[in-house]
Coordinates of C-alpha atoms in Angstrom, one line a residue:
Chain A
M1 CA 186.5 79.4 250.8
S2 CA 185.2 75.3 251.3
A3 CA 182.5 74.6 248.9
L4 CA 180.4 72.6 251.7
K5 CA 178.3 74.5 253.7
P6 CA 179.0 73.9 258.0
E7 CA 175.1 72.4 258.0
I8 CA 176.2 70.0 255.2
V9 CA 179.6 68.9 256.9
E10 CA 177.7 68.2 260.2
K11 CA 174.8 66.1 258.5
I12 CA 177.8 64.3 256.6
K13 CA 179.2 63.7 260.3
S14 CA 176.5 62.5 261.8
L15 CA 175.9 60.1 258.7
I16 CA 179.3 58.4 259.3
L17 CA 178.0 57.0 262.8
L18 CA 175.1 55.1 261.0
Y19 CA 177.7 53.2 258.9
P20 CA 180.3 50.5 259.4
A21 CA 182.5 52.4 256.9
K22 CA 182.7 56.0 256.2
Q23 CA 182.8 55.0 252.4
A24 CA 179.3 54.0 252.8
V25 CA 178.3 57.9 253.3
T26 CA 179.4 58.5 249.7
L27 CA 175.9 58.3 247.9
P28 CA 174.4 60.3 251.3
A29 CA 177.1 62.9 250.7
L30 CA 176.7 63.2 247.0
H31 CA 172.6 63.6 247.4
L32 CA 173.0 66.2 250.2
V33 CA 175.8 68.7 248.2
Q34 CA 173.8 67.8 244.8
D35 CA 170.1 68.4 246.3
Q36 CA 171.4 72.1 247.6
E37 CA 173.7 72.8 245.1
R38 CA 172.2 71.3 242.0
C39 CA 175.8 70.0 241.3
V40 CA 178.6 68.4 242.8
S41 CA 181.7 70.3 241.9
Q42 CA 185.5 69.2 241.8
Q43 CA 186.2 71.2 245.5
A44 CA 183.0 69.4 246.9
I45 CA 184.6 65.9 245.9
V46 CA 188.0 67.0 247.3
E47 CA 185.8 68.0 250.8
I48 CA 183.6 65.0 250.9
A49 CA 186.6 63.0 250.3
A50 CA 188.7 64.4 253.6
L51 CA 185.6 63.9 255.6
L52 CA 185.5 60.3 254.7
E53 CA 189.4 59.8 254.5
L54 CA 188.9 58.9 251.1
S55 CA 190.9 60.1 247.8
P56 CA 188.8 62.2 245.7
A57 CA 189.4 59.7 243.0
E58 CA 187.4 57.2 244.8
I59 CA 184.5 59.6 245.4
H60 CA 184.3 60.6 241.7
D61 CA 184.9 57.0 240.5
T62 CA 181.9 56.0 242.2
M63 CA 180.1 59.6 241.0
S64 CA 180.6 59.3 237.6
F65 CA 179.2 55.6 237.6
Y66 CA 176.1 56.8 238.3
G67 CA 174.9 59.3 235.7
F68 CA 172.6 60.6 238.3
F69 CA 175.4 63.6 239.5
K70 CA 176.2 66.7 238.0
T71 CA 179.6 68.3 237.9
E72 CA 180.0 72.5 237.9
L73 CA 180.1 72.3 234.2
N74 CA 176.6 71.1 233.7
P75 CA 174.9 71.9 236.9
L76 CA 170.7 70.9 237.2
G77 CA 168.0 73.6 237.0
K78 CA 165.9 74.0 240.1
C79 CA 163.2 71.5 238.7
R80 CA 164.8 68.4 237.2
L81 CA 161.8 67.1 235.1
W82 CA 162.5 63.2 234.2
V83 CA 160.1 61.9 231.4
C84 CA 159.9 58.2 231.4
R85 CA 160.5 56.5 228.3
S86 CA 160.6 52.7 229.0
L87 CA 157.9 50.4 227.7
A88 CA 154.6 50.9 229.5
C89 CA 155.1 54.8 229.2
D90 CA 156.1 54.3 225.6
L91 CA 153.5 52.2 224.4
R92 CA 150.7 55.1 225.8
G93 CA 152.5 58.3 224.2
A94 CA 155.6 58.8 226.3
D95 CA 157.6 59.9 222.8
E96 CA 154.8 62.5 222.4
L97 CA 155.0 64.1 226.0
L98 CA 158.2 64.5 225.5
N99 CA 158.2 66.2 222.2
K100 CA 156.0 68.9 223.4
L101 CA 158.2 69.3 226.2
I102 CA 161.4 69.6 224.5
T103 CA 159.2 72.7 222.1
K104 CA 157.7 74.1 225.4
L105 CA 161.0 74.2 227.3
G106 CA 163.3 74.6 224.1
V107 CA 165.8 72.3 225.5
A108 CA 166.9 68.7 224.3
P109 CA 167.1 66.1 227.1
G110 CA 169.7 66.3 229.0
Q111 CA 169.8 70.3 228.6
T112 CA 168.8 72.9 230.8
T113 CA 166.3 76.2 230.3
K114 CA 168.1 79.4 229.9
D115 CA 166.3 80.7 232.9
G116 CA 167.9 77.7 235.1
F117 CA 164.4 76.8 236.0
F118 CA 164.0 73.1 234.2
T119 CA 166.5 70.4 233.4
L120 CA 164.6 68.2 231.1
E121 CA 165.7 64.6 231.5
E122 CA 164.9 61.1 229.7
A123 CA 164.4 58.6 232.2
E124 CA 164.3 54.7 232.2
C125 CA 161.4 52.9 234.0
I126 CA 160.4 55.4 237.0
G127 CA 158.3 52.4 238.4
A128 CA 155.0 54.6 237.6
C129 CA 153.5 52.6 234.7
E130 CA 149.9 52.1 236.0
G131 CA 150.1 56.0 235.5
A132 CA 151.7 55.7 231.9
P133 CA 153.1 58.4 230.5
C134 CA 154.3 59.8 233.9
V135 CA 157.2 61.9 234.7
L136 CA 159.5 62.8 237.8
I137 CA 159.4 66.3 239.0
N138 CA 162.7 66.1 241.1
D139 CA 161.6 62.8 242.9
V140 CA 158.1 63.0 242.9
H141 CA 155.8 61.1 240.3
S142 CA 153.2 62.8 238.2
H143 CA 150.8 60.0 236.6
N144 CA 148.6 60.2 233.5
V145 CA 150.4 63.3 232.1
S146 CA 148.7 64.2 228.8
D147 CA 148.8 68.0 228.7
A148 CA 152.7 69.1 228.9
D149 CA 151.6 72.7 228.8
K150 CA 149.7 72.3 232.1
L151 CA 152.3 70.4 233.7
I152 CA 154.7 73.3 233.2
D153 CA 152.5 75.8 234.3
D154 CA 151.7 73.8 237.2
I155 CA 155.3 73.0 238.3
R156 CA 156.3 76.9 237.7
K157 CA 153.4 77.6 240.2
K158 CA 154.4 75.0 242.8
L159 CA 158.3 75.4 242.9
Chain P
M1 CA 136.2 30.3 242.6
A2 CA 135.4 32.5 245.6
K3 CA 136.7 36.2 245.2
Y4 CA 140.1 36.7 246.5
E5 CA 140.5 39.0 249.6
P6 CA 143.5 41.1 249.4
V7 CA 145.8 40.7 252.2
L8 CA 148.9 42.7 251.3
L9 CA 146.8 45.9 249.9
K10 CA 144.0 45.3 252.3
R11 CA 145.0 48.9 254.1
I12 CA 146.3 50.6 251.0
S13 CA 142.9 52.6 250.1
K14 CA 142.4 53.5 254.0
D15 CA 142.8 57.2 255.0
N16 CA 146.4 57.9 256.6
S17 CA 147.2 54.0 255.7
D18 CA 150.7 55.1 256.4
H19 CA 150.5 56.3 260.0
I20 CA 151.4 53.9 262.5
D21 CA 148.8 55.0 264.9
S22 CA 146.3 53.6 262.0
Y23 CA 148.4 50.3 261.5
I24 CA 148.3 49.6 265.1
S25 CA 144.5 50.3 265.2
D26 CA 144.4 47.5 262.8
G27 CA 146.4 44.9 264.7
G28 CA 150.0 45.8 263.2
Y29 CA 152.8 45.1 265.1
L30 CA 150.8 42.4 267.3
G31 CA 152.6 39.7 265.2
L32 CA 156.0 41.1 266.1
K33 CA 155.3 41.8 269.5
K34 CA 153.9 37.9 269.9
A35 CA 157.1 36.7 267.8
I36 CA 159.8 38.4 270.2
K37 CA 158.1 37.1 273.1
D38 CA 156.8 33.4 272.3
M39 CA 158.9 32.2 269.3
S40 CA 162.6 31.9 268.8
P41 CA 164.7 33.1 265.7
A42 CA 164.9 29.6 264.7
Q43 CA 160.9 29.1 265.2
V44 CA 160.5 32.1 262.8
I45 CA 162.8 30.6 260.2
D46 CA 161.2 27.1 260.4
L47 CA 157.6 28.9 259.7
V48 CA 158.8 30.9 256.8
K49 CA 160.2 27.6 255.5
A50 CA 157.1 25.7 255.8
S51 CA 155.3 28.5 254.4
G52 CA 157.0 27.7 250.9
L53 CA 157.3 31.8 250.1
R54 CA 160.2 32.2 247.6
G55 CA 161.5 35.4 247.2
R56 CA 159.7 38.1 245.0
G57 CA 162.2 39.9 243.8
G58 CA 162.5 38.1 240.2
A59 CA 164.8 34.9 241.3
G60 CA 162.0 33.0 243.0
F61 CA 164.6 31.8 245.9
P62 CA 162.9 30.2 248.6
T63 CA 163.3 32.9 251.5
G64 CA 163.7 30.7 254.6
L65 CA 166.3 28.5 252.6
K66 CA 168.2 31.6 252.0
W67 CA 168.4 32.6 255.7
T68 CA 169.8 29.4 256.6
F69 CA 172.8 29.9 254.3
L70 CA 174.2 32.1 257.4
P71 CA 177.0 30.7 259.3
K72 CA 176.0 29.4 262.8
D73 CA 176.5 31.1 265.7
H74 CA 178.1 34.0 264.2
P75 CA 179.6 36.3 266.7
G76 CA 177.9 39.1 264.5
P77 CA 177.5 41.5 263.4
I78 CA 175.2 40.5 260.4
Y79 CA 173.0 42.7 258.1
L80 CA 169.8 42.7 256.3
C81 CA 169.6 44.9 253.1
I82 CA 166.4 45.7 252.1
N83 CA 166.1 45.8 248.1
A84 CA 163.7 48.7 247.2
D85 CA 165.8 49.3 244.2
E86 CA 162.4 48.3 242.3
S87 CA 163.7 48.9 238.7
E88 CA 162.7 46.0 236.6
P89 CA 160.7 47.9 233.8
C90 CA 156.9 47.9 234.1
T91 CA 156.8 47.3 238.2
F92 CA 155.9 48.8 240.7
N93 CA 154.6 47.1 243.5
N94 CA 156.8 47.7 246.5
R95 CA 156.6 51.5 245.3
V96 CA 152.9 51.2 246.3
L97 CA 153.6 48.9 249.5
M98 CA 156.1 51.5 250.7
E99 CA 154.0 54.3 249.7
K100 CA 151.0 53.1 251.5
D101 CA 151.7 50.5 254.0
P102 CA 155.1 51.2 254.8
H103 CA 154.6 49.9 258.8
Q104 CA 153.6 46.4 257.1
V105 CA 156.8 46.6 255.0
L106 CA 158.5 47.5 258.3
E107 CA 157.3 44.9 260.5
G108 CA 158.2 42.5 258.1
I109 CA 161.8 44.0 258.1
I110 CA 162.1 43.9 261.7
L111 CA 160.7 40.3 261.7
T112 CA 163.4 39.1 259.6
S113 CA 166.0 40.6 261.3
Y114 CA 164.9 38.9 264.2
A115 CA 164.8 35.8 262.3
V116 CA 168.6 36.1 261.1
G117 CA 169.9 37.6 264.1
A118 CA 170.5 40.8 262.1
S119 CA 171.2 44.1 264.4
K120 CA 171.3 46.7 261.7
T121 CA 169.0 46.8 258.7
F122 CA 169.6 49.0 255.5
I123 CA 166.8 49.6 253.9
Y124 CA 168.3 50.8 249.9
V125 CA 165.3 53.0 248.4
R126 CA 165.8 53.9 244.8
Y127 CA 166.1 57.6 244.1
E128 CA 163.0 57.7 242.1
Y129 CA 160.8 56.6 244.7
G130 CA 161.0 59.8 246.7
D131 CA 157.5 59.5 248.3
A132 CA 158.0 55.6 248.8
Y133 CA 161.6 56.8 250.7
R134 CA 159.7 59.5 252.8
A135 CA 157.4 57.3 254.0
M136 CA 159.8 54.6 255.1
E137 CA 161.5 57.4 256.5
R138 CA 158.6 58.5 258.7
A139 CA 157.5 54.9 259.8
V140 CA 161.0 54.1 260.9
K141 CA 161.2 57.3 262.9
Q142 CA 157.4 56.3 264.2
A143 CA 158.7 53.1 265.0
Y144 CA 161.9 54.3 266.9
D145 CA 159.3 56.1 269.1
K146 CA 157.2 53.3 270.0
G147 CA 159.9 51.3 271.3
L148 CA 159.9 48.8 267.8
L149 CA 163.3 49.7 266.4
G150 CA 166.4 50.3 268.8
K151 CA 167.6 48.7 271.8
N152 CA 166.0 45.9 273.8
I153 CA 162.8 46.1 271.4
Q154 CA 159.7 45.1 273.8
G155 CA 161.7 44.2 276.6
S156 CA 163.6 41.8 275.0
S157 CA 167.3 41.4 274.2
F158 CA 167.0 41.8 270.4
C159 CA 168.2 45.0 269.4
L160 CA 167.7 46.4 265.9
E161 CA 168.7 49.9 263.8
A162 CA 167.4 51.0 260.7
V163 CA 168.9 52.9 258.2
M164 CA 167.4 54.5 255.2
H165 CA 169.7 55.0 252.2
K166 CA 169.1 56.0 248.9
G167 CA 170.3 54.8 245.4
A168 CA 171.2 57.1 242.1
A169 CA 168.9 55.9 239.5
A170 CA 170.9 52.9 238.4
Y171 CA 169.1 49.6 237.5
I172 CA 172.2 47.4 238.2
C173 CA 171.4 48.1 241.8
G174 CA 168.7 45.9 242.1
E175 CA 171.1 43.0 241.6
E176 CA 172.1 41.8 245.3
T177 CA 175.7 42.4 245.2
G178 CA 175.3 45.4 243.2
L179 CA 173.3 47.0 245.9
I180 CA 176.0 46.0 248.4
E181 CA 178.8 47.2 246.4
S182 CA 176.7 50.5 245.9
L183 CA 175.6 50.6 249.5
E184 CA 179.4 50.8 250.3
G185 CA 180.0 54.0 248.2
K186 CA 181.6 52.0 245.2
R187 CA 180.4 51.6 241.9
A188 CA 177.6 49.3 241.7
W189 CA 179.5 46.2 239.9
P190 CA 178.2 43.0 240.9
R191 CA 180.7 40.5 242.7
I192 CA 181.6 37.1 241.5
K193 CA 179.8 34.3 243.6
P194 CA 180.5 32.4 246.0
P195 CA 181.1 33.8 248.1
F196 CA 177.5 34.7 248.6
P197 CA 176.3 37.6 251.1
A198 CA 175.1 35.6 253.2
I199 CA 178.6 34.2 253.9
E200 CA 180.6 37.5 252.7
G201 CA 178.2 40.5 252.1
A202 CA 178.0 44.2 252.9
F203 CA 181.1 45.2 255.1
R204 CA 182.6 41.9 254.3
K205 CA 179.6 40.8 257.3
P206 CA 177.1 37.7 256.8
T207 CA 174.4 39.8 254.8
I208 CA 170.8 38.7 253.7
V209 CA 169.2 40.7 250.7
N210 CA 165.4 40.6 251.0
N211 CA 162.7 42.5 248.5
I212 CA 160.0 44.7 250.2
E213 CA 157.0 42.2 248.9
T214 CA 158.8 39.2 250.4
V215 CA 159.4 40.7 253.5
A216 CA 155.5 41.8 253.6
C217 CA 154.5 38.3 252.9
V218 CA 157.1 37.1 256.3
K219 CA 154.7 39.5 258.1
Q220 CA 151.5 38.1 257.0
I221 CA 153.0 34.7 257.4
I222 CA 153.9 35.3 260.9
D223 CA 149.9 36.8 261.8
L224 CA 148.2 34.0 259.4
G225 CA 150.2 31.2 259.4
A226 CA 152.4 28.9 256.9
D227 CA 149.4 26.6 256.5
W228 CA 147.2 30.1 255.2
F229 CA 149.8 31.0 253.1
K230 CA 150.4 27.3 251.8
S231 CA 146.5 27.1 251.0
I232 CA 147.0 29.5 248.3
G233 CA 148.9 29.1 245.0
V234 CA 150.4 26.6 243.2
P235 CA 151.8 23.4 244.5
P236 CA 155.1 22.2 243.0
D237 CA 154.6 21.0 239.4
P238 CA 155.4 16.8 239.4
A239 CA 156.8 16.8 236.0
N240 CA 159.4 19.4 236.9
P241 CA 161.5 18.4 240.1
R242 CA 163.2 21.6 240.2
D243 CA 159.7 23.5 241.0
A244 CA 159.6 24.4 244.8
G245 CA 156.0 25.2 244.1
S246 CA 154.0 28.9 243.9
Y247 CA 152.4 29.5 247.0
G248 CA 151.0 32.7 248.5
P249 CA 149.6 35.8 247.3
K250 CA 151.0 37.5 244.6
L251 CA 151.0 41.3 243.5
Y252 CA 150.5 41.7 240.1
C253 CA 151.0 44.8 237.7
I254 CA 149.5 45.3 234.8
S255 CA 150.4 48.0 232.1
G256 CA 150.3 49.2 228.9
H257 CA 147.6 48.8 225.8
V258 CA 144.8 47.5 228.5
N259 CA 141.7 49.4 229.7
R260 CA 142.4 49.8 233.4
P261 CA 146.2 49.4 234.4
G262 CA 146.9 48.9 238.0
L263 CA 147.9 46.7 240.6
V264 CA 146.0 43.9 241.7
E265 CA 147.1 40.9 244.4
L266 CA 145.6 37.6 243.4
P267 CA 146.7 34.3 244.7
M268 CA 149.9 32.9 242.7
G269 CA 148.9 30.9 239.2
I270 CA 146.1 33.2 237.6
S271 CA 146.9 33.3 233.8
V272 CA 147.8 36.2 231.8
R273 CA 144.4 36.1 229.9
E274 CA 142.5 36.2 232.9
L275 CA 144.6 39.0 234.4
I276 CA 144.4 40.9 231.7
S277 CA 140.7 40.5 230.9
E278 CA 139.2 40.5 234.5
H279 CA 141.6 42.8 235.9
G280 CA 142.9 45.0 233.6
G281 CA 139.8 45.5 232.0
G282 CA 140.7 43.7 228.5
V283 CA 142.9 45.4 225.8
W284 CA 142.1 48.5 225.1
K285 CA 140.2 49.9 221.9
N286 CA 138.5 46.7 221.3
R287 CA 142.0 45.2 220.1
K288 CA 143.8 42.0 220.4
A289 CA 147.2 41.6 222.2
K290 CA 150.2 41.1 220.0
G291 CA 152.1 40.1 223.2
V292 CA 153.0 40.5 226.7
I293 CA 155.9 40.7 228.6
P294 CA 155.1 38.7 231.4
G295 CA 157.4 39.9 234.2
G296 CA 159.4 43.0 233.4
N297 CA 161.7 43.3 230.3
S298 CA 164.1 40.5 231.3
M299 CA 161.5 37.9 230.8
G300 CA 160.7 37.8 227.1
F301 CA 157.9 37.7 225.2
M302 CA 154.3 35.6 225.3
T303 CA 152.4 35.4 222.2
E304 CA 148.4 35.9 222.2
A305 CA 148.1 32.2 222.0
E306 CA 150.4 31.7 224.8
L307 CA 148.5 34.0 227.0
D308 CA 146.6 30.8 229.1
T309 CA 150.0 30.6 230.6
K310 CA 149.8 30.7 234.4
L311 CA 151.9 33.3 236.0
D312 CA 153.7 31.0 239.1
F313 CA 157.4 30.2 239.3
N314 CA 157.1 27.5 236.7
G315 CA 154.5 28.7 234.4
P316 CA 156.1 31.2 232.0
G317 CA 159.1 28.8 231.8
K318 CA 156.6 26.2 230.0
V319 CA 156.4 28.6 226.8
G320 CA 160.0 29.6 226.6
C321 CA 160.2 32.9 228.7
L322 CA 163.0 33.3 231.3
G323 CA 160.8 33.0 234.3
L324 CA 158.0 34.6 236.7
G325 CA 160.4 37.8 237.3
T326 CA 158.2 40.4 239.1
G327 CA 154.7 39.4 237.9
A328 CA 154.5 42.7 235.8
V329 CA 152.6 42.1 232.8
T330 CA 152.7 44.9 230.2
V331 CA 150.5 44.3 227.0
F332 CA 151.3 45.6 223.4
D333 CA 148.1 45.5 221.3
D334 CA 148.2 44.0 217.4
H335 CA 148.7 47.8 216.1
T336 CA 152.2 47.6 217.8
S337 CA 155.4 47.0 215.8
I338 CA 157.4 44.3 217.5
V339 CA 160.4 46.1 216.1
D340 CA 159.4 49.3 218.3
V341 CA 158.8 46.8 221.2
L342 CA 162.4 45.1 221.2
Y343 CA 163.7 48.6 220.3
N344 CA 162.6 49.8 223.2
I345 CA 164.1 47.1 225.6
C346 CA 167.2 46.7 223.7
R347 CA 167.9 50.3 224.4
F348 CA 167.2 49.7 228.1
F349 CA 169.4 47.4 228.5
A350 CA 172.2 49.0 226.6
H351 CA 171.9 52.2 228.8
E352 CA 171.6 50.0 232.0
S353 CA 174.3 47.5 231.7
C354 CA 177.1 48.2 234.0
G355 CA 180.2 47.7 231.9
Q356 CA 181.9 45.4 234.1
C357 CA 181.8 42.6 231.7
T358 CA 182.6 43.1 228.4
P359 CA 180.1 40.9 227.0
C360 CA 177.3 42.4 228.2
R361 CA 178.4 46.0 227.7
E362 CA 179.4 45.2 224.4
G363 CA 176.7 42.7 223.7
T364 CA 173.7 44.8 224.7
A365 CA 175.2 47.8 222.9
W366 CA 175.4 45.8 219.5
M367 CA 171.9 44.7 219.9
F368 CA 170.6 48.1 220.5
K369 CA 172.5 49.1 217.2
I370 CA 171.3 46.3 215.1
I371 CA 167.6 46.7 216.2
D372 CA 167.9 50.3 215.5
R373 CA 169.5 49.5 212.3
I374 CA 166.4 47.4 211.4
R375 CA 164.1 50.0 212.7
K376 CA 165.4 52.4 210.6
G377 CA 164.8 50.4 207.4
H378 CA 168.6 49.4 206.7
G379 CA 168.0 45.7 208.4
R380 CA 169.1 42.7 206.6
I381 CA 167.6 39.0 206.9
E382 CA 171.1 37.6 208.5
D383 CA 170.8 40.5 211.5
L384 CA 168.3 38.5 212.7
N385 CA 170.8 35.5 213.3
I386 CA 173.2 37.8 214.6
L387 CA 171.0 39.2 217.3
E388 CA 170.0 35.4 218.3
E389 CA 173.7 34.6 218.6
V390 CA 174.7 37.9 220.6
G391 CA 171.5 36.8 222.8
N392 CA 172.8 33.4 223.3
Q393 CA 176.4 34.5 224.2
I394 CA 176.0 36.8 226.8
G395 CA 175.1 36.0 230.6
T396 CA 175.6 33.5 233.6
M397 CA 173.6 30.7 231.7
P398 CA 176.7 30.7 228.9
G399 CA 179.1 31.7 231.7
T400 CA 180.4 35.0 229.9
T401 CA 179.3 37.4 232.6
I402 CA 179.1 38.0 236.1
C403 CA 175.2 38.7 237.2
G404 CA 172.4 38.2 235.6
L405 CA 171.2 41.4 233.6
A406 CA 172.9 40.2 230.4
D407 CA 170.6 37.2 230.6
G408 CA 167.7 39.2 231.0
A409 CA 169.1 41.2 228.4
G410 CA 169.3 38.6 225.3
W411 CA 166.0 37.1 226.6
P412 CA 163.7 39.1 225.0
V413 CA 165.7 39.1 221.9
K414 CA 166.0 35.4 221.4
N415 CA 162.3 35.2 222.4
A416 CA 161.0 37.9 219.8
I417 CA 162.8 36.9 216.9
R418 CA 161.6 33.1 217.4
K419 CA 158.4 33.9 218.2
Y420 CA 157.6 36.8 215.2
R421 CA 160.1 36.4 213.0
S422 CA 158.1 36.6 210.2
E423 CA 157.0 40.0 211.2
F424 CA 161.0 40.7 211.6
E425 CA 161.5 39.5 208.5
S426 CA 158.5 41.2 206.7
Y427 CA 159.6 44.0 208.1
I428 CA 163.1 43.8 206.9
K429 CA 161.7 43.3 203.3
N430 CA 159.1 45.3 202.9
G431 CA 160.0 48.4 204.9
D432 CA 156.6 48.1 206.3
K433 CA 156.6 50.9 208.7
K434 CA 153.1 51.6 208.6
V435 CA 152.6 49.4 211.6
R436 CA 154.7 51.8 213.7
T437 CA 152.8 53.6 216.4
L438 CA 156.4 54.7 218.7
N439 CA 157.9 57.3 217.6
L440 CA 161.2 57.7 219.3
Q441 CA 163.1 59.9 217.2
M442 CA 164.0 62.4 220.2
S443 CA 166.3 59.4 221.6
H444 CA 168.8 60.5 219.2
H445 CA 169.8 63.7 220.5

């Protein structure tokens, strides 16, 4: 059974047409797979490599450079919650917010809650420093996060 | 001085400011249409050169001059890579521009492509900017629908394809050759230069890499003229023969311990003190600033006594900072420990070093380990000298690394120890931890 769904395969094939070299579709393909599957499995790497006419090792080399992509050993939860820890947020209570989220979710940064809903992450500057402390809910910013309980409850309702 | 009226941020508070209809009703894309009809690419380059525009991404290289480094009469393809990997800590102006006025950015991209002869532009947006990515993606689609992208734009022979490309959360992709490697699907290891991208860039073709705020300035220069741009800002410093002047408006990010963090557009050359007091609402809690980081973590520190320094390309260097950087000012108050601030900065660079050059990979890691040791109360006075020594030995300036990440990692360390040495010494000797306001123990999980 193939790891890549037919619609993902089609999407990857259409992206190949946009770039002068097939290898350039590596990051877009990894994003497509991880967005849906919450990780990029070794089998998915092999299939992406075949589509891009590369060695699986080349896909793995690029993928592993970016700590961003997860393997099947450590898949993401439905919501990847990034708490910014860089200076502007740190000066305005990022560590307190992170501590509250660790307590509330019962996981350390990098871990996923038992129900598979939240993956908690520490982020370097996410570029929303006017709203420090800030978080990213997958790839959407939330500014001036003062209430960790409300943040979690709101995300559970929305997603 | 008369109140400055924003140009780059003029539209951001409007309803539907991101939609092409709203943009066109405000006169958007008229400059592009006029340029394609009435100006040759060489004339656009000359206008941008005459404006004195220097890149807004951090290095401040003259934009028009960069464009002329492309080989003459090249058969193509030539590529334009847009660097929207804005990752310098405390910087967010590119995000606001893309989210709120993506067509201003896109018009600048199309104009730049026209000037340099690019047939394809790759818009590389960092993963963390999901809303900005989607706003740009919508803008690109709307522009195709209106014949502003694609084949024979506005009936001319100029053709341009725009491709949106998403990063994967790595600071190094903001370095222009790191970005190119990442775009090509490889690990984002910066390239040895020369060859510079203008000669051999993306996919081994001549490539220009420009920043978001820079291309927005290009759009405004086409509309308002080089003289308008040059009427704003600071002329070259006669005492510094290498200063090319700091013209035009600048987007300044204000964050940290101020009453009103935010983004403001002002003429180049405002003083840090005025920026904080007039535009950031002053230091919070009626406290005093202990210092600021004038343009992102890489630029080093200014002390309270240095806050009259002007934020132009030439100013921060006068007080020993690395440069203007991104113009992102982060204030920390006098209740904050410099040890905690430096700890945070060293952690950032240790995390973001790409690992290609050993001096950077090891140097940033050791600087972090040493400041961590000091912070936990196990520091020795000689640690301060070791930190300075490491800071001095890593980077393109001493010649030990391929890219400037390590220069930016060493600079705040060297600045902090030189400017706040007595506080470090007192911390090490007395274990004086009462000034610590940051509690980062969770990072040791």
